[in-house]
């Protein structure tokens, strides 16, 4: 069920960093094979730390699950989740951290932490209230019930639900559209939206103005304006 091992987590974080730095990467798709999207964290592959002392757990969460989810949110390219099956625990948060979420009609999302007597980690208590509001977030986290794809879409956790056999094609179609877009403008837009719920209007407006100032130095922005003036289709290069 694709539980994430320590090695896999580190590999994904590295791939997301590489995607940010590579101008030839224009979009990222996170998906999985088999019956599940991600069943949560598999700690069996974690390095041994010896006897646990106060602070170890907080450090493990900060450097592990939170860093993992932060890597998705901080990636400078659009990230699409194509959820092919069950997404539980950190697997659900991995999907929720993505910019756009496609789900197969067979997908399920489970805030499984309460079933194990645990506090949600990996950014769950940050992400969920911002996506669906605090009351619905508490309902999911307090009960740990599975949420089907259709209900998840109704809540606002998912952008679109498609038949399972159409998931890969739909994800590719969306990725290709984004890959043809103004990549730096999309990165700056992502940063603005992600930060908007944590700042006041004055800070949000200032960030918006600064982002546009930066964006106007890109070739894609100049191409977008030129194509408008010349009444032709824009040809963006991601630079």
PDB file of C-alpha atoms in Angstrom, residues 10-128:
ATOM      1  CA  UNK A  10      14.391  11.363   1.425  1.00  0.00           C
ATOM      2  CA  UNK A  11      14.347  10.423  -2.259  1.00  0.00           C
ATOM      3  CA  UNK A  12      11.076  12.253  -2.879  1.00  0.00           C
ATOM      4  CA  UNK A  13      12.331  15.352  -1.053  1.00  0.00           C
ATOM      5  CA  UNK A  14      15.450  15.309  -3.233  1.00  0.00           C
ATOM      6  CA  UNK A  15      13.421  14.874  -6.427  1.00  0.00           C
ATOM      7  CA  UNK A  16      11.203  17.836  -5.541  1.00  0.00           C
ATOM      8  CA  UNK A  17      14.280  19.983  -4.906  1.00  0.00           C
ATOM      9  CA  UNK A  18      15.717  18.903  -8.251  1.00  0.00           C
ATOM     10  CA  UNK A  19      12.425  19.749  -9.962  1.00  0.00           C
ATOM     11  CA  UNK A  20      12.516  23.257  -8.483  1.00  0.00           C
ATOM     12  CA  UNK A  21      16.038  23.866  -9.758  1.00  0.00           C
ATOM     13  CA  UNK A  22      15.632  22.344 -13.234  1.00  0.00           C
ATOM     14  CA  UNK A  23      14.118  24.785 -15.765  1.00  0.00           C
ATOM     15  CA  UNK A  24      13.265  21.867 -18.041  1.00  0.00           C
ATOM     16  CA  UNK A  25      10.865  20.460 -15.426  1.00  0.00           C
ATOM     17  CA  UNK A  26       7.586  22.305 -15.826  1.00  0.00           C
ATOM     18  CA  UNK A  27       5.206  20.241 -13.669  1.00  0.00           C
ATOM     19  CA  UNK A  28       5.345  17.392 -11.139  1.00  0.00           C
ATOM     20  CA  UNK A  29       2.850  14.544 -10.751  1.00  0.00           C
ATOM     21  CA  UNK A  30       2.753  12.490  -7.559  1.00  0.00           C
ATOM     22  CA  UNK A  31       1.013   9.155  -7.989  1.00  0.00           C
ATOM     23  CA  UNK A  32       1.459   5.492  -7.103  1.00  0.00           C
ATOM     24  CA  UNK A  33       1.061   1.958  -8.346  1.00  0.00           C
ATOM     25  CA  UNK A  34      -0.958  -0.869  -6.870  1.00  0.00           C
ATOM     26  CA  UNK A  35      -4.113  -0.687  -4.761  1.00  0.00           C
ATOM     27  CA  UNK A  36      -3.160   2.254  -2.603  1.00  0.00           C
ATOM     28  CA  UNK A  37      -1.786   5.758  -3.001  1.00  0.00           C
ATOM     29  CA  UNK A  38       0.039   5.795   0.339  1.00  0.00           C
ATOM     30  CA  UNK A  39      -0.896   4.015   3.571  1.00  0.00           C
ATOM     31  CA  UNK A  40       1.139   6.381   5.741  1.00  0.00           C
ATOM     32  CA  UNK A  41       4.641   6.242   7.148  1.00  0.00           C
ATOM     33  CA  UNK A  42       6.670   3.047   7.428  1.00  0.00           C
ATOM     34  CA  UNK A  43       9.160   3.745  10.196  1.00  0.00           C
ATOM     35  CA  UNK A  44      10.858   0.368   9.935  1.00  0.00           C
ATOM     36  CA  UNK A  45      13.486   1.811   7.600  1.00  0.00           C
ATOM     37  CA  UNK A  46      14.378   4.746   9.836  1.00  0.00           C
ATOM     38  CA  UNK A  47      17.943   4.971  11.139  1.00  0.00           C
ATOM     39  CA  UNK A  48      18.392   3.699  14.693  1.00  0.00           C
ATOM     40  CA  UNK A  49      18.752   6.495  17.244  1.00  0.00           C
ATOM     41  CA  UNK A  50      19.391   4.457  20.388  1.00  0.00           C
ATOM     42  CA  UNK A  51      17.606   5.329  23.635  1.00  0.00           C
ATOM     43  CA  UNK A  52      14.925   7.987  23.185  1.00  0.00           C
ATOM     44  CA  UNK A  53      15.270  11.206  25.138  1.00  0.00           C
ATOM     45  CA  UNK A  54      13.020  14.256  25.475  1.00  0.00           C
ATOM     46  CA  UNK A  55      12.902  16.144  22.193  1.00  0.00           C
ATOM     47  CA  UNK A  56      13.590  13.150  19.967  1.00  0.00           C
ATOM     48  CA  UNK A  57      10.009  12.742  18.767  1.00  0.00           C
ATOM     49  CA  UNK A  58       9.533  16.450  18.028  1.00  0.00           C
ATOM     50  CA  UNK A  59      12.826  16.475  16.128  1.00  0.00           C
ATOM     51  CA  UNK A  60      11.841  13.361  14.173  1.00  0.00           C
ATOM     52  CA  UNK A  61       8.523  14.935  13.160  1.00  0.00           C
ATOM     53  CA  UNK A  62      10.128  18.262  12.278  1.00  0.00           C
ATOM     54  CA  UNK A  63      12.903  16.743  10.173  1.00  0.00           C
ATOM     55  CA  UNK A  64      10.767  13.915   8.802  1.00  0.00           C
ATOM     56  CA  UNK A  65       7.035  14.254   8.155  1.00  0.00           C
ATOM     57  CA  UNK A  66       6.932  18.054   8.277  1.00  0.00           C
ATOM     58  CA  UNK A  67       9.960  18.418   6.027  1.00  0.00           C
ATOM     59  CA  UNK A  68       8.386  15.929   3.609  1.00  0.00           C
ATOM     60  CA  UNK A  69       5.112  17.854   3.334  1.00  0.00           C
ATOM     61  CA  UNK A  70       6.948  21.181   3.250  1.00  0.00           C
ATOM     62  CA  UNK A  71       8.964  19.973   0.259  1.00  0.00           C
ATOM     63  CA  UNK A  72       5.742  19.537  -1.711  1.00  0.00           C
ATOM     64  CA  UNK A  73       4.355  22.919  -0.709  1.00  0.00           C
ATOM     65  CA  UNK A  74       7.675  24.679  -1.378  1.00  0.00           C
ATOM     66  CA  UNK A  75       8.337  23.037  -4.746  1.00  0.00           C
ATOM     67  CA  UNK A  76       8.635  25.790  -7.338  1.00  0.00           C
ATOM     68  CA  UNK A  77       6.668  23.841  -9.911  1.00  0.00           C
ATOM     69  CA  UNK A  78       2.954  22.962  -9.903  1.00  0.00           C
ATOM     70  CA  UNK A  79       2.449  19.618  -8.153  1.00  0.00           C
ATOM     71  CA  UNK A  80      -0.503  17.405  -9.050  1.00  0.00           C
ATOM     72  CA  UNK A  81      -1.589  14.499  -6.865  1.00  0.00           C
ATOM     73  CA  UNK A  82      -3.164  11.638  -8.820  1.00  0.00           C
ATOM     74  CA  UNK A  83      -4.668   9.581  -6.012  1.00  0.00           C
ATOM     75  CA  UNK A  84      -5.286   6.056  -7.256  1.00  0.00           C
ATOM     76  CA  UNK A  85      -6.420   4.426  -3.999  1.00  0.00           C
ATOM     77  CA  UNK A  86      -6.335   4.795  -0.231  1.00  0.00           C
ATOM     78  CA  UNK A  87      -4.418   7.782   1.127  1.00  0.00           C
ATOM     79  CA  UNK A  88      -4.038   7.474   4.880  1.00  0.00           C
ATOM     80  CA  UNK A  89      -2.156   9.464   7.490  1.00  0.00           C
ATOM     81  CA  UNK A  90       0.887  11.126   5.974  1.00  0.00           C
ATOM     82  CA  UNK A  91      -0.307   9.741   2.623  1.00  0.00           C
ATOM     83  CA  UNK A  92      -3.459  11.858   2.878  1.00  0.00           C
ATOM     84  CA  UNK A  93      -1.406  14.896   3.864  1.00  0.00           C
ATOM     85  CA  UNK A  94       0.914  14.291   0.921  1.00  0.00           C
ATOM     86  CA  UNK A  95      -2.090  14.585  -1.389  1.00  0.00           C
ATOM     87  CA  UNK A  96      -3.543  17.605   0.432  1.00  0.00           C
ATOM     88  CA  UNK A  97      -0.194  19.436   0.204  1.00  0.00           C
ATOM     89  CA  UNK A  98      -0.236  19.213  -3.594  1.00  0.00           C
ATOM     90  CA  UNK A  99      -1.511  22.150  -5.617  1.00  0.00           C
ATOM     91  CA  UNK A 100      -4.168  20.168  -7.466  1.00  0.00           C
ATOM     92  CA  UNK A 101      -5.707  16.825  -6.488  1.00  0.00           C
ATOM     93  CA  UNK A 102      -7.190  14.318  -8.920  1.00  0.00           C
ATOM     94  CA  UNK A 103      -8.778  11.230  -7.406  1.00  0.00           C
ATOM     95  CA  UNK A 104      -9.919   7.946  -8.851  1.00  0.00           C
ATOM     96  CA  UNK A 105     -13.495   7.181  -7.900  1.00  0.00           C
ATOM     97  CA  UNK A 106     -12.134   4.338  -5.767  1.00  0.00           C
ATOM     98  CA  UNK A 107      -9.837   6.606  -3.717  1.00  0.00           C
ATOM     99  CA  UNK A 108     -10.296   7.104   0.008  1.00  0.00           C
ATOM    100  CA  UNK A 109      -8.759   9.546   2.485  1.00  0.00           C
ATOM    101  CA  UNK A 110      -8.287   8.593   6.131  1.00  0.00           C
ATOM    102  CA  UNK A 111      -7.026  10.689   9.048  1.00  0.00           C
ATOM    103  CA  UNK A 112      -5.843   7.488  10.646  1.00  0.00           C
ATOM    104  CA  UNK A 113      -3.852   8.989  13.537  1.00  0.00           C
ATOM    105  CA  UNK A 114      -6.667   8.879  16.108  1.00  0.00           C
ATOM    106  CA  UNK A 115      -7.049   5.142  15.513  1.00  0.00           C
ATOM    107  CA  UNK A 116      -3.482   4.729  16.780  1.00  0.00           C
ATOM    108  CA  UNK A 117      -3.882   7.163  19.676  1.00  0.00           C
ATOM    109  CA  UNK A 118      -1.709   9.723  17.913  1.00  0.00           C
ATOM    110  CA  UNK A 119      -1.862  13.432  17.162  1.00  0.00           C
ATOM    111  CA  UNK A 120      -2.036  14.198  13.419  1.00  0.00           C
ATOM    112  CA  UNK A 121       1.393  15.142  12.131  1.00  0.00           C
ATOM    113  CA  UNK A 122       2.912  15.967   8.778  1.00  0.00           C
ATOM    114  CA  UNK A 123       1.078  19.273   8.615  1.00  0.00           C
ATOM    115  CA  UNK A 124      -2.422  17.848   8.920  1.00  0.00           C
ATOM    116  CA  UNK A 125      -3.655  20.317  11.518  1.00  0.00           C
ATOM    117  CA  UNK A 126      -2.285  23.115   9.327  1.00  0.00           C
ATOM    118  CA  UNK A 127      -3.601  21.911   5.976  1.00  0.00           C
ATOM    119  CA  UNK A 128      -7.071  20.600   6.753  1.00  0.00           C
TER     120      UNK A 128
END
